[in-house]
Amino acid sequence: MSPKLLHQPWQLLAHLGSREERSLPHHAVSTCDGDSPGGNNLWELNADSDTPVPSVVHSQPWWEQPHGEVASNHPLKCSVNPCCYFPCQHQGVCVRVGLGGYECDCTRTGYFGTNCTSPELWTRLHDWLKPSPAFYHFILTHFKWFWDIVNSTFIRDTLMRLILTVRANLIPSPPTFNSDYGYISWEAYANVSYYTRVLPPVPDNCPTPMGTKGETIKIVIEDYVQHLSGYYLSLKFDPELLFGTQFQYRNRIAVEFNQLYHWHGLMPDSFVIQGEEYSYEQFLYNTSMLIDYGVEALVESFSKQVAGRIGGTQTINANVLQVAIGVIKESRQLRLQPFNEYRKRFGMKPYKSFQELTGEEEKAAELEELYGDIDALEFYPGLLLEKPQPNGIFGESMVEIGAPFSLKGLFGNPICSPEYWKPSTFGGETGFEIVKTASLEKLVCLNVKKHQLLLCPSHEAMGNEENQGREFWSRALPQKLGPGST
Ligand code: HEM
């Protein structure tokens, strides 16, 4: 069919040579058969380049034609992914915009511009001063007398450190792609049965499902943790806060965190929905509650009903009591150290008595009888029985031990790393903006029918910046916590 068949995109790229800004329009639009004078030319996207481009090639990229030609009326002909041309230079990431457009994410590449080709000042200087690899190699493999001196001084360590950092920085961490996922995704990060890849495979399409993860972390920190902490300091989800510090972007759930998070004391004694009270027997496993009342009614009711207090000497509702018993059994099987040891481990003073722990006499005496010594008190019971903070939901230890696990888990997510935290990971600037402005209020209010939730402001009001409501919870919840269950 074509006189000059290009099987591989990189064969074409060899023709293009160095591509400057002008060679690729920002939102380049691909051409379809018949609607351009150029006609059947997949690579015409680059036709304004001054380097020669083959005039007649396949209508489809090689990876879309495993069994030969695609029919001339095939829709593939009209939807060429511009990222297939690798327009973004200097490790910029290509994101599709609409059908035929693209955007280069130049974040932290040291370059800017449509195709990340304009160097920032420091980059320009760095590039100008940087000797070639051949030069380094020559120096390193000649002048033995010189190296004999270097090797016996501190300069040896300095140079070795330089080599280690320069070389290691070329390998992304957290890892980026694998052979099935050419975009930053949970699967590419977490599925360790694949090799990782430094460069993505040649793209066919570029979906980017990382957005929901980012929204979740934003909401968890700025709405949920904010609410739980009771802090007046306004918590902020901004991964860039950690870019100047040593931080490992990974996390493993600890047994202690799993044990600590058994907050079944939060559960109320019954469920009040639109004025009707339902028992556990009526509520659990009863899916018709959701179907009949709908999400709006349930959110409205549960955000207004007072929760049980976790800390202090409240009892846990009988329906979830077995879970708490299970936690204690598990902790014995796993030989968890006593509560006071964990107090010390997390920077707190060990309690000297049960009275000091509970802040009262009666339960303290019972515990004394049960354990004999405050240093024998177990981890989970210690967390639940500690006197709560004034107006708080639980005691000091739950916060001091829980917060490090929680924050490490949230900020240790790979999307917070300099490698991932950029627009292209979230499908472009629009997706990045959604992540950076996510809130519980938006999540709920933009997903229920208009006017069905009295808590929600009008949709228009929610769109504007000043009204990026963190006040959702304060409208929803009573200021004071309830007395706890039973
Ligand atoms: C009606 C309400 C609830 C019921 C019936 C319930 C029931 C259960 C059950 C049966 C288990 C498994 C226990 C085991 O494996 O021995 C469990 C685990 C757990 N629950 Fe709940 N729960 C409820 C509410 C909550 C709430 C409000 C929290 C608060 C965060 C919570 C946190 C946990 C945690 C962290 C685990 C351990 C999960 C794991 O190890 O994978 N639960 N729950």
Short mmCIF file of C-alpha atoms and ligand atoms in Angstrom, two decimals:
data_model
loop_
_atom_site.label_atom_id
_atom_site.label_comp_id
_atom_site.label_asym_id
_atom_site.label_seq_id
_atom_site.Cartn_x
_atom_site.Cartn_y
_atom_site.Cartn_z
CA MET A 1 0.00 0.00 0.00
CA SER A 2 2.58 2.53 1.01
CA PRO A 3 5.86 2.83 -0.81
CA LYS A 4 7.73 3.49 2.39
CA LEU A 5 6.39 1.51 5.30
CA LEU A 6 7.23 2.66 8.76
CA HIS A 7 6.72 -0.19 11.17
CA GLN A 8 7.93 1.49 14.31
CA PRO A 9 7.16 4.96 15.57
CA TRP A 10 10.77 5.49 16.57
CA GLN A 11 11.79 5.00 12.94
CA LEU A 12 9.74 8.06 12.28
CA LEU A 13 11.18 9.92 15.20
CA ALA A 14 14.63 9.39 13.81
CA HIS A 15 13.45 11.42 10.83
CA LEU A 16 12.18 14.20 13.01
CA GLY A 17 15.48 14.90 14.66
CA SER A 18 15.36 17.44 17.45
CA ARG A 19 11.88 18.78 17.85
CA GLU A 20 11.57 22.36 18.89
CA GLU A 21 8.59 24.18 20.31
CA ARG A 22 7.44 25.33 16.90
CA SER A 23 7.26 21.83 15.46
CA LEU A 24 4.26 20.90 17.57
CA PRO A 25 1.22 23.04 18.12
CA HIS A 26 -0.01 22.90 21.69
CA HIS A 27 -3.29 21.23 21.00
CA ALA A 28 -2.28 19.57 17.82
CA VAL A 29 -5.20 18.01 16.02
CA SER A 30 -4.85 14.82 14.10
CA THR A 31 -6.08 14.55 10.57
CA CYS A 32 -8.59 12.08 9.14
CA ASP A 33 -8.83 10.55 5.76
CA GLY A 34 -10.42 12.92 3.35
CA ASP A 35 -10.68 16.02 5.50
CA SER A 36 -7.21 17.34 4.89
CA PRO A 37 -5.22 18.04 1.77
CA GLY A 38 -2.47 15.84 3.14
CA GLY A 39 -4.85 12.92 3.08
CA ASN A 40 -3.86 9.60 4.46
CA ASN A 41 -0.96 10.64 6.64
CA LEU A 42 -0.80 9.56 10.23
CA TRP A 43 2.32 11.53 10.95
CA GLU A 44 1.06 14.80 9.54
CA LEU A 45 0.80 16.15 13.04
CA ASN A 46 4.39 17.15 12.68
CA ALA A 47 4.11 18.52 9.20
CA ASP A 48 5.14 22.02 10.26
CA SER A 49 8.51 20.68 11.32
CA ASP A 50 11.32 21.69 9.03
CA THR A 51 12.77 18.21 9.15
CA PRO A 52 11.62 15.78 6.48
CA VAL A 53 8.58 13.70 7.34
CA PRO A 54 7.59 10.78 5.17
CA SER A 55 4.59 11.73 3.11
CA VAL A 56 2.79 8.41 2.86
CA VAL A 57 2.75 5.96 5.72
CA HIS A 58 0.33 3.60 7.38
CA SER A 59 -3.02 5.02 8.39
CA GLN A 60 -2.73 3.36 11.80
CA PRO A 61 0.17 3.05 14.18
CA TRP A 62 1.82 -0.35 14.16
CA TRP A 63 0.41 -1.39 17.51
CA GLU A 64 -3.14 -0.99 16.26
CA GLN A 65 -2.72 -3.23 13.24
CA PRO A 66 -1.68 -6.68 14.40
CA HIS A 67 -3.45 -8.35 11.51
CA GLY A 68 -2.62 -6.03 8.68
CA GLU A 69 -4.57 -3.03 7.46
CA VAL A 70 -7.54 -1.52 9.19
CA ALA A 71 -10.39 -0.74 6.80
CA SER A 72 -10.26 2.79 5.41
CA ASN A 73 -13.57 3.72 7.08
CA HIS A 74 -12.39 2.44 10.48
CA PRO A 75 -12.86 4.98 13.31
CA LEU A 76 -9.24 4.48 14.37
CA LYS A 77 -8.28 6.53 11.38
CA CYS A 78 -9.71 9.63 12.95
CA SER A 79 -8.40 9.33 16.48
CA VAL A 80 -4.64 9.40 16.61
CA ASN A 81 -3.20 9.85 20.04
CA PRO A 82 -0.74 12.74 19.75
CA CYS A 83 1.29 11.33 22.66
CA CYS A 84 2.35 8.59 20.28
CA TYR A 85 4.74 11.15 18.82
CA PHE A 86 6.49 11.67 22.15
CA PRO A 87 6.18 15.46 21.89
CA CYS A 88 7.20 16.10 25.51
CA GLN A 89 10.94 16.50 25.98
CA HIS A 90 13.19 16.26 29.03
CA GLN A 91 11.05 13.67 30.81
CA GLY A 92 7.90 15.76 30.47
CA VAL A 93 4.78 13.59 30.60
CA CYS A 94 2.29 13.61 27.74
CA VAL A 95 -1.43 13.74 28.59
CA ARG A 96 -4.21 13.67 26.02
CA VAL A 97 -6.68 16.54 25.88
CA GLY A 98 -9.86 15.66 24.05
CA LEU A 99 -9.45 13.37 21.06
CA GLY A 100 -6.60 14.91 19.13
CA GLY A 101 -4.95 17.27 21.64
CA TYR A 102 -2.25 16.85 24.23
CA GLU A 103 -0.59 18.60 27.14
CA CYS A 104 3.01 18.19 28.39
CA ASP A 105 3.41 18.07 32.16
CA CYS A 106 6.87 19.61 32.68
CA THR A 107 6.69 19.51 36.51
CA ARG A 108 10.17 19.36 38.07
CA THR A 109 11.87 18.68 34.73
CA GLY A 110 13.72 22.02 34.85
CA TYR A 111 12.06 23.00 31.57
CA PHE A 112 8.84 24.74 30.61
CA GLY A 113 6.86 25.51 27.47
CA THR A 114 4.39 23.55 25.38
CA ASN A 115 6.77 20.65 24.91
CA CYS A 116 9.06 21.23 27.93
CA THR A 117 11.80 22.55 25.66
CA SER A 118 12.58 25.91 27.32
CA PRO A 119 15.17 25.55 30.07
CA GLU A 120 14.75 27.38 33.36
CA LEU A 121 17.72 29.58 34.30
CA TRP A 122 19.37 26.97 36.53
CA THR A 123 18.86 24.28 33.94
CA ARG A 124 20.45 26.46 31.28
CA LEU A 125 23.45 27.04 33.55
CA HIS A 126 23.67 23.39 34.53
CA ASP A 127 23.45 22.20 30.93
CA TRP A 128 26.07 24.72 29.90
CA LEU A 129 28.54 23.65 32.57
CA LYS A 130 27.87 19.95 32.39
CA PRO A 131 30.65 17.98 30.70
CA SER A 132 29.72 15.05 28.47
CA PRO A 133 29.76 11.43 29.70
CA ALA A 134 32.70 10.87 27.36
CA PHE A 135 34.66 13.55 29.18
CA TYR A 136 33.97 11.96 32.57
CA HIS A 137 34.91 8.58 31.23
CA PHE A 138 38.16 9.87 29.86
CA ILE A 139 39.14 11.52 33.15
CA LEU A 140 38.14 8.45 35.17
CA THR A 141 40.18 6.10 33.01
CA HIS A 142 43.32 8.23 32.65
CA PHE A 143 45.83 10.00 34.96
CA LYS A 144 46.38 7.10 37.31
CA TRP A 145 48.90 9.06 39.38
CA PHE A 146 46.22 11.65 40.06
CA TRP A 147 43.65 9.05 41.12
CA ASP A 148 46.20 7.37 43.38
CA ILE A 149 46.36 10.62 45.33
CA VAL A 150 42.58 11.15 45.30
CA ASN A 151 41.99 7.61 46.54
CA SER A 152 44.00 8.22 49.67
CA THR A 153 42.13 11.40 50.65
CA PHE A 154 38.59 12.38 51.72
CA ILE A 155 37.92 13.35 48.09
CA ARG A 156 37.41 9.66 47.34
CA ASP A 157 34.31 9.61 49.60
CA THR A 158 33.03 12.90 48.20
CA LEU A 159 33.30 11.68 44.60
CA MET A 160 31.81 8.30 45.44
CA ARG A 161 28.85 10.05 47.10
CA LEU A 162 28.42 12.20 43.98
CA ILE A 163 28.49 9.15 41.71
CA LEU A 164 25.92 7.39 43.88
CA THR A 165 23.48 10.29 43.94
CA VAL A 166 23.83 11.27 40.29
CA ARG A 167 23.40 7.69 39.06
CA ALA A 168 20.68 6.69 41.53
CA ASN A 169 18.62 9.80 40.79
CA LEU A 170 18.08 8.55 37.25
CA ILE A 171 16.05 5.64 38.62
CA PRO A 172 12.59 6.77 39.70
CA SER A 173 11.45 5.97 43.22
CA PRO A 174 8.64 5.18 43.82
CA PRO A 175 8.73 3.20 40.58
CA THR A 176 6.66 4.54 37.71
CA PHE A 177 5.39 2.24 34.96
CA ASN A 178 5.17 -1.41 34.00
CA SER A 179 4.63 -3.18 30.69
CA ASP A 180 0.85 -3.08 31.02
CA TYR A 181 0.52 0.40 32.48
CA GLY A 182 2.19 3.29 30.70
CA TYR A 183 0.80 5.83 33.13
CA ILE A 184 1.21 6.28 36.87
CA SER A 185 -1.34 3.98 38.45
CA TRP A 186 -1.85 1.92 41.56
CA GLU A 187 -1.39 -1.29 39.59
CA ALA A 188 1.99 -0.18 38.20
CA TYR A 189 3.08 0.80 41.70
CA ALA A 190 1.82 -2.12 43.72
CA ASN A 191 1.88 -5.17 41.44
CA VAL A 192 5.35 -6.46 42.16
CA SER A 193 4.97 -9.49 39.90
CA TYR A 194 5.84 -7.18 36.99
CA TYR A 195 9.18 -5.66 36.18
CA THR A 196 8.94 -1.92 36.61
CA ARG A 197 9.79 0.37 33.71
CA VAL A 198 11.54 3.72 33.59
CA LEU A 199 9.81 4.77 30.37
CA PRO A 200 6.20 3.77 29.67
CA PRO A 201 5.34 1.45 26.80
CA VAL A 202 4.40 3.15 23.52
CA PRO A 203 0.91 4.42 24.35
CA ASP A 204 -2.36 3.33 22.80
CA ASN A 205 -4.49 5.34 25.13
CA CYS A 206 -3.62 7.15 28.36
CA PRO A 207 -6.28 6.86 31.03
CA THR A 208 -5.31 8.17 34.44
CA PRO A 209 -7.28 6.74 37.34
CA MET A 210 -5.09 8.13 40.15
CA GLY A 211 -7.45 11.05 40.77
CA THR A 212 -9.78 9.33 43.22
CA LYS A 213 -6.84 8.32 45.40
CA GLY A 214 -5.71 11.93 45.62
CA GLU A 215 -9.19 13.18 46.43
CA THR A 216 -9.53 10.59 49.16
CA ILE A 217 -6.27 11.58 50.87
CA LYS A 218 -7.15 15.28 50.66
CA ILE A 219 -10.55 14.66 52.25
CA VAL A 220 -9.20 12.27 54.87
CA ILE A 221 -6.63 14.82 56.06
CA GLU A 222 -8.52 18.08 55.77
CA ASP A 223 -11.99 16.90 56.80
CA TYR A 224 -11.73 13.61 58.65
CA VAL A 225 -8.41 13.93 60.54
CA GLN A 226 -9.13 17.62 61.11
CA HIS A 227 -12.42 16.70 62.75
CA LEU A 228 -10.99 13.85 64.80
CA SER A 229 -8.00 15.85 66.03
CA GLY A 230 -10.12 18.71 67.33
CA TYR A 231 -7.14 20.97 66.45
CA TYR A 232 -7.73 24.62 65.67
CA LEU A 233 -4.64 24.49 63.42
CA SER A 234 -5.99 24.05 59.92
CA LEU A 235 -4.50 20.79 58.63
CA LYS A 236 -3.26 20.89 55.06
CA PHE A 237 -2.74 18.23 52.40
CA ASP A 238 0.19 19.48 50.33
CA PRO A 239 2.81 16.86 49.42
CA GLU A 240 5.24 19.61 48.42
CA LEU A 241 5.67 20.41 52.13
CA LEU A 242 7.85 17.30 52.37
CA PHE A 243 9.91 17.76 49.22
CA GLY A 244 12.81 19.43 51.03
CA THR A 245 13.04 16.73 53.72
CA GLN A 246 14.09 13.10 53.90
CA PHE A 247 10.92 11.03 53.49
CA GLN A 248 10.30 7.49 52.26
CA TYR A 249 7.18 7.13 50.12
CA ARG A 250 5.95 3.78 51.34
CA ASN A 251 3.86 2.40 54.14
CA ARG A 252 3.02 -0.91 55.77
CA ILE A 253 0.03 -1.33 58.04
CA ALA A 254 1.21 -2.18 61.55
CA VAL A 255 -0.58 -4.67 63.79
CA GLU A 256 -0.71 -1.95 66.43
CA PHE A 257 -2.52 0.41 64.04
CA ASN A 258 -5.05 -2.26 63.13
CA GLN A 259 -5.70 -2.96 66.82
CA LEU A 260 -5.88 0.72 67.70
CA TYR A 261 -8.43 1.44 64.96
CA HIS A 262 -11.11 -0.85 66.37
CA TRP A 263 -13.35 2.09 67.23
CA HIS A 264 -16.53 0.13 67.66
CA GLY A 265 -17.37 2.29 70.66
CA LEU A 266 -18.39 4.90 68.06
CA MET A 267 -21.46 2.86 67.23
CA PRO A 268 -24.65 4.20 68.78
CA ASP A 269 -27.22 1.98 70.50
CA SER A 270 -29.76 2.43 67.71
CA PHE A 271 -30.07 4.12 64.35
CA VAL A 272 -32.35 7.14 63.94
CA ILE A 273 -33.41 7.76 60.36
CA GLN A 274 -35.84 10.56 59.62
CA GLY A 275 -37.22 10.40 63.13
CA GLU A 276 -37.70 6.59 63.10
CA GLU A 277 -35.56 4.56 65.49
CA TYR A 278 -34.19 1.22 64.33
CA SER A 279 -32.49 -1.46 66.42
CA TYR A 280 -29.38 -3.37 65.32
CA GLU A 281 -31.61 -6.36 64.53
CA GLN A 282 -33.65 -4.20 62.17
CA PHE A 283 -30.66 -2.43 60.67
CA LEU A 284 -27.80 -4.91 60.13
CA TYR A 285 -27.86 -6.83 56.83
CA ASN A 286 -30.99 -4.89 55.83
CA THR A 287 -30.20 -3.52 52.40
CA SER A 288 -33.72 -2.16 51.96
CA MET A 289 -32.71 0.68 54.32
CA LEU A 290 -30.41 2.03 51.64
CA ILE A 291 -32.74 1.26 48.76
CA ASP A 292 -35.85 2.70 50.40
CA TYR A 293 -34.41 5.75 52.18
CA GLY A 294 -31.67 6.55 49.64
CA VAL A 295 -28.15 7.84 50.20
CA GLU A 296 -29.30 11.40 50.96
CA ALA A 297 -31.55 10.40 53.85
CA LEU A 298 -28.92 8.12 55.36
CA VAL A 299 -26.12 10.71 55.11
CA GLU A 300 -28.42 13.35 56.62
CA SER A 301 -29.42 11.08 59.52
CA PHE A 302 -26.01 9.62 60.33
CA SER A 303 -24.24 12.94 60.18
CA LYS A 304 -26.69 14.29 62.77
CA GLN A 305 -26.91 11.35 65.14
CA VAL A 306 -24.59 11.50 68.15
CA ALA A 307 -21.86 8.84 68.08
CA GLY A 308 -20.63 6.89 71.07
CA ARG A 309 -17.47 8.07 72.79
CA ILE A 310 -14.56 5.69 72.26
CA GLY A 311 -12.28 6.62 75.14
CA GLY A 312 -13.09 6.53 78.84
CA THR A 313 -14.90 3.81 80.70
CA GLN A 314 -17.97 3.59 78.46
CA THR A 315 -19.20 0.16 77.49
CA ILE A 316 -19.40 -0.95 73.88
CA ASN A 317 -22.78 -1.86 72.41
CA ALA A 318 -23.48 -5.56 72.83
CA ASN A 319 -23.80 -6.03 69.07
CA VAL A 320 -20.16 -5.15 68.45
CA LEU A 321 -18.70 -6.22 71.78
CA GLN A 322 -17.44 -9.52 70.34
CA VAL A 323 -15.20 -7.60 67.98
CA ALA A 324 -13.44 -5.88 70.91
CA ILE A 325 -13.03 -9.21 72.66
CA GLY A 326 -11.50 -10.58 69.46
CA VAL A 327 -8.96 -7.74 69.43
CA ILE A 328 -7.77 -8.60 72.94
CA LYS A 329 -7.53 -12.30 72.09
CA GLU A 330 -5.50 -11.49 69.00
CA SER A 331 -3.14 -9.24 70.95
CA ARG A 332 -2.40 -12.06 73.36
CA GLN A 333 -1.76 -14.50 70.54
CA LEU A 334 0.59 -11.98 68.88
CA ARG A 335 2.28 -11.21 72.22
CA LEU A 336 1.83 -7.45 72.05
CA GLN A 337 3.77 -5.57 74.71
CA PRO A 338 1.92 -3.75 77.53
CA PHE A 339 0.24 -0.36 77.11
CA ASN A 340 2.90 1.50 79.11
CA GLU A 341 5.66 0.23 76.80
CA TYR A 342 3.78 1.72 73.84
CA ARG A 343 3.32 4.98 75.79
CA LYS A 344 7.09 5.23 76.11
CA ARG A 345 7.70 4.20 72.49
CA PHE A 346 5.53 7.10 71.32
CA GLY A 347 7.08 9.76 73.52
CA MET A 348 4.72 9.69 76.52
CA LYS A 349 5.28 9.01 80.20
CA PRO A 350 4.09 5.60 81.41
CA TYR A 351 1.10 5.76 83.76
CA LYS A 352 1.91 5.19 87.43
CA SER A 353 -1.54 4.02 88.50
CA PHE A 354 -4.93 3.00 87.17
CA GLN A 355 -6.38 6.15 88.75
CA GLU A 356 -4.04 8.26 86.69
CA LEU A 357 -5.11 6.32 83.58
CA THR A 358 -8.88 6.56 84.01
CA GLY A 359 -9.08 9.77 86.00
CA GLU A 360 -11.59 8.17 88.37
CA GLU A 361 -11.72 5.62 91.20
CA GLU A 362 -14.32 2.95 90.53
CA LYS A 363 -13.14 1.46 87.23
CA ALA A 364 -9.54 2.01 88.37
CA ALA A 365 -10.12 -0.25 91.34
CA GLU A 366 -11.69 -2.93 89.10
CA LEU A 367 -8.70 -2.78 86.79
CA GLU A 368 -6.27 -2.96 89.70
CA GLU A 369 -8.05 -6.13 90.79
CA LEU A 370 -7.92 -7.55 87.25
CA TYR A 371 -4.35 -6.69 86.23
CA GLY A 372 -2.61 -6.25 89.60
CA ASP A 373 -0.17 -3.69 88.20
CA ILE A 374 -0.49 -0.74 85.80
CA ASP A 375 2.54 -2.04 83.87
CA ALA A 376 0.60 -5.21 83.08
CA LEU A 377 -2.29 -3.34 81.42
CA GLU A 378 -2.74 -4.44 77.79
CA PHE A 379 -2.47 -2.20 74.72
CA TYR A 380 -6.07 -2.07 73.46
CA PRO A 381 -7.79 -1.87 76.87
CA GLY A 382 -5.34 0.91 77.77
CA LEU A 383 -6.37 2.88 74.70
CA LEU A 384 -10.07 2.48 75.41
CA LEU A 385 -9.94 3.12 79.15
CA GLU A 386 -7.72 6.19 79.19
CA LYS A 387 -9.53 9.33 80.32
CA PRO A 388 -10.70 11.28 77.26
CA GLN A 389 -9.34 14.71 76.42
CA PRO A 390 -11.68 17.55 77.44
CA ASN A 391 -14.52 17.50 74.88
CA GLY A 392 -12.55 14.83 73.04
CA ILE A 393 -13.57 11.52 71.64
CA PHE A 394 -10.62 9.57 73.08
CA GLY A 395 -7.53 9.88 75.28
CA GLU A 396 -4.02 11.15 74.68
CA SER A 397 -2.51 7.78 73.68
CA MET A 398 -4.98 7.11 70.85
CA VAL A 399 -3.92 10.42 69.27
CA GLU A 400 -0.20 10.20 69.98
CA ILE A 401 0.07 6.62 68.70
CA GLY A 402 -2.59 6.84 65.99
CA ALA A 403 -1.52 10.10 64.34
CA PRO A 404 1.97 8.94 63.26
CA PHE A 405 0.54 5.77 61.68
CA SER A 406 -2.21 7.76 60.02
CA LEU A 407 0.00 10.53 58.61
CA LYS A 408 2.68 8.12 57.44
CA GLY A 409 -0.05 6.15 55.65
CA LEU A 410 -1.51 9.24 54.00
CA PHE A 411 1.69 11.07 53.00
CA GLY A 412 3.62 7.83 52.36
CA ASN A 413 1.32 7.14 49.42
CA PRO A 414 3.34 7.20 46.19
CA ILE A 415 1.12 9.91 44.69
CA CYS A 416 2.66 12.30 47.25
CA SER A 417 6.19 11.70 45.92
CA PRO A 418 7.86 14.29 43.67
CA GLU A 419 7.84 11.58 40.99
CA TYR A 420 4.01 11.32 40.95
CA TRP A 421 2.70 14.63 42.34
CA LYS A 422 2.07 16.47 39.07
CA PRO A 423 -0.87 17.16 36.77
CA SER A 424 -0.34 14.28 34.33
CA THR A 425 -0.75 11.70 37.11
CA PHE A 426 -4.31 12.97 37.51
CA GLY A 427 -5.18 13.27 33.82
CA GLY A 428 -3.94 16.86 33.37
CA GLU A 429 -4.42 20.26 35.02
CA THR A 430 -8.18 19.78 35.44
CA GLY A 431 -7.81 16.51 37.33
CA PHE A 432 -4.99 17.93 39.47
CA GLU A 433 -7.20 20.87 40.38
CA ILE A 434 -10.03 18.53 41.39
CA VAL A 435 -7.66 16.65 43.70
CA LYS A 436 -6.26 19.84 45.20
CA THR A 437 -9.69 21.27 45.98
CA ALA A 438 -11.52 18.09 47.02
CA SER A 439 -13.62 18.27 50.19
CA LEU A 440 -16.13 16.06 51.96
CA GLU A 441 -18.75 18.66 51.26
CA LYS A 442 -18.14 18.50 47.51
CA LEU A 443 -17.97 14.71 47.54
CA VAL A 444 -21.37 14.47 49.18
CA CYS A 445 -23.14 17.53 47.86
CA LEU A 446 -22.13 17.21 44.22
CA ASN A 447 -23.27 13.59 44.23
CA VAL A 448 -26.77 13.95 45.63
CA LYS A 449 -29.82 15.32 43.87
CA LYS A 450 -30.20 19.08 44.23
CA HIS A 451 -32.04 20.25 47.36
CA GLN A 452 -32.26 16.75 48.79
CA LEU A 453 -29.67 17.45 51.46
CA LEU A 454 -30.41 20.48 53.58
CA LEU A 455 -26.78 20.51 54.72
CA CYS A 456 -25.58 21.33 51.23
CA PRO A 457 -25.17 24.86 49.92
CA SER A 458 -26.37 25.56 46.40
CA HIS A 459 -24.20 24.04 43.70
CA GLU A 460 -23.23 27.50 42.47
CA ALA A 461 -22.02 28.59 45.91
CA MET A 462 -19.91 25.48 46.22
CA GLY A 463 -18.04 26.19 43.04
CA ASN A 464 -16.53 29.44 44.29
CA GLU A 465 -13.19 29.48 46.02
CA GLU A 466 -14.13 31.31 49.22
CA ASN A 467 -16.81 28.83 49.96
CA GLN A 468 -14.61 25.74 49.82
CA GLY A 469 -16.51 24.58 52.86
CA ARG A 470 -14.71 22.83 55.64
CA GLU A 471 -17.73 23.82 57.70
CA PHE A 472 -19.71 20.85 56.44
CA TRP A 473 -19.05 18.78 59.54
CA SER A 474 -19.75 21.63 61.88
CA ARG A 475 -23.13 22.10 60.24
CA ALA A 476 -23.73 18.38 60.33
CA LEU A 477 -22.63 17.42 63.81
CA PRO A 478 -23.67 18.66 67.20
CA GLN A 479 -20.78 20.44 68.91
CA LYS A 480 -20.68 18.12 71.89
CA LEU A 481 -20.19 14.40 71.76
CA GLY A 482 -22.81 12.15 73.18
CA PRO A 483 -22.45 10.31 76.45
CA GLY A 484 -21.56 7.09 74.67
CA SER A 485 -23.58 3.95 74.33
CA THR A 486 -25.35 1.93 76.98
C1 HEM B 1 -22.37 -1.77 62.81
C2 HEM B 1 -21.10 -1.45 62.93
C3 HEM B 1 -19.96 -2.40 62.91
C4 HEM B 1 -19.96 -3.77 62.91
C5 HEM B 1 -21.14 -4.72 62.96
C6 HEM B 1 -18.57 -4.19 62.85
C7 HEM B 1 -18.14 -5.48 62.83
C8 HEM B 1 -16.85 -5.89 62.64
C9 HEM B 1 -16.41 -7.25 62.54
C10 HEM B 1 -17.34 -8.47 62.66
C11 HEM B 1 -15.07 -7.24 62.34
C12 HEM B 1 -14.15 -8.47 62.17
C13 HEM B 1 -13.65 -8.83 63.53
C14 HEM B 1 -12.72 -10.02 63.52
O1 HEM B 1 -12.12 -10.33 62.47
O2 HEM B 1 -12.54 -10.62 64.58
C15 HEM B 1 -14.64 -5.87 62.31
C16 HEM B 1 -13.35 -5.46 62.10
C17 HEM B 1 -12.92 -4.15 62.18
N1 HEM B 1 -13.70 -3.03 62.39
FE1 HEM B 1 -15.72 -3.06 62.61
N2 HEM B 1 -17.78 -3.08 62.80
C18 HEM B 1 -18.57 -1.97 62.84
C19 HEM B 1 -18.17 -0.66 62.86
C20 HEM B 1 -16.84 -0.24 62.86
C21 HEM B 1 -16.43 1.13 63.00
C22 HEM B 1 -17.36 2.34 63.17
C23 HEM B 1 -15.07 1.16 62.96
C24 HEM B 1 -14.28 2.42 63.11
C25 HEM B 1 -13.24 2.70 62.46
C26 HEM B 1 -14.61 -0.22 62.76
C27 HEM B 1 -13.30 -0.63 62.66
C28 HEM B 1 -12.89 -1.94 62.42
C29 HEM B 1 -11.52 -2.34 62.17
C30 HEM B 1 -10.29 -1.45 62.09
C31 HEM B 1 -11.54 -3.73 62.01
C32 HEM B 1 -10.35 -4.63 61.69
C33 HEM B 1 -10.33 -4.84 60.21
C34 HEM B 1 -9.24 -5.76 59.74
O3 HEM B 1 -8.49 -6.33 60.53
O4 HEM B 1 -9.14 -5.94 58.52
N3 HEM B 1 -15.73 -1.04 62.70
N4 HEM B 1 -15.74 -5.07 62.50
#
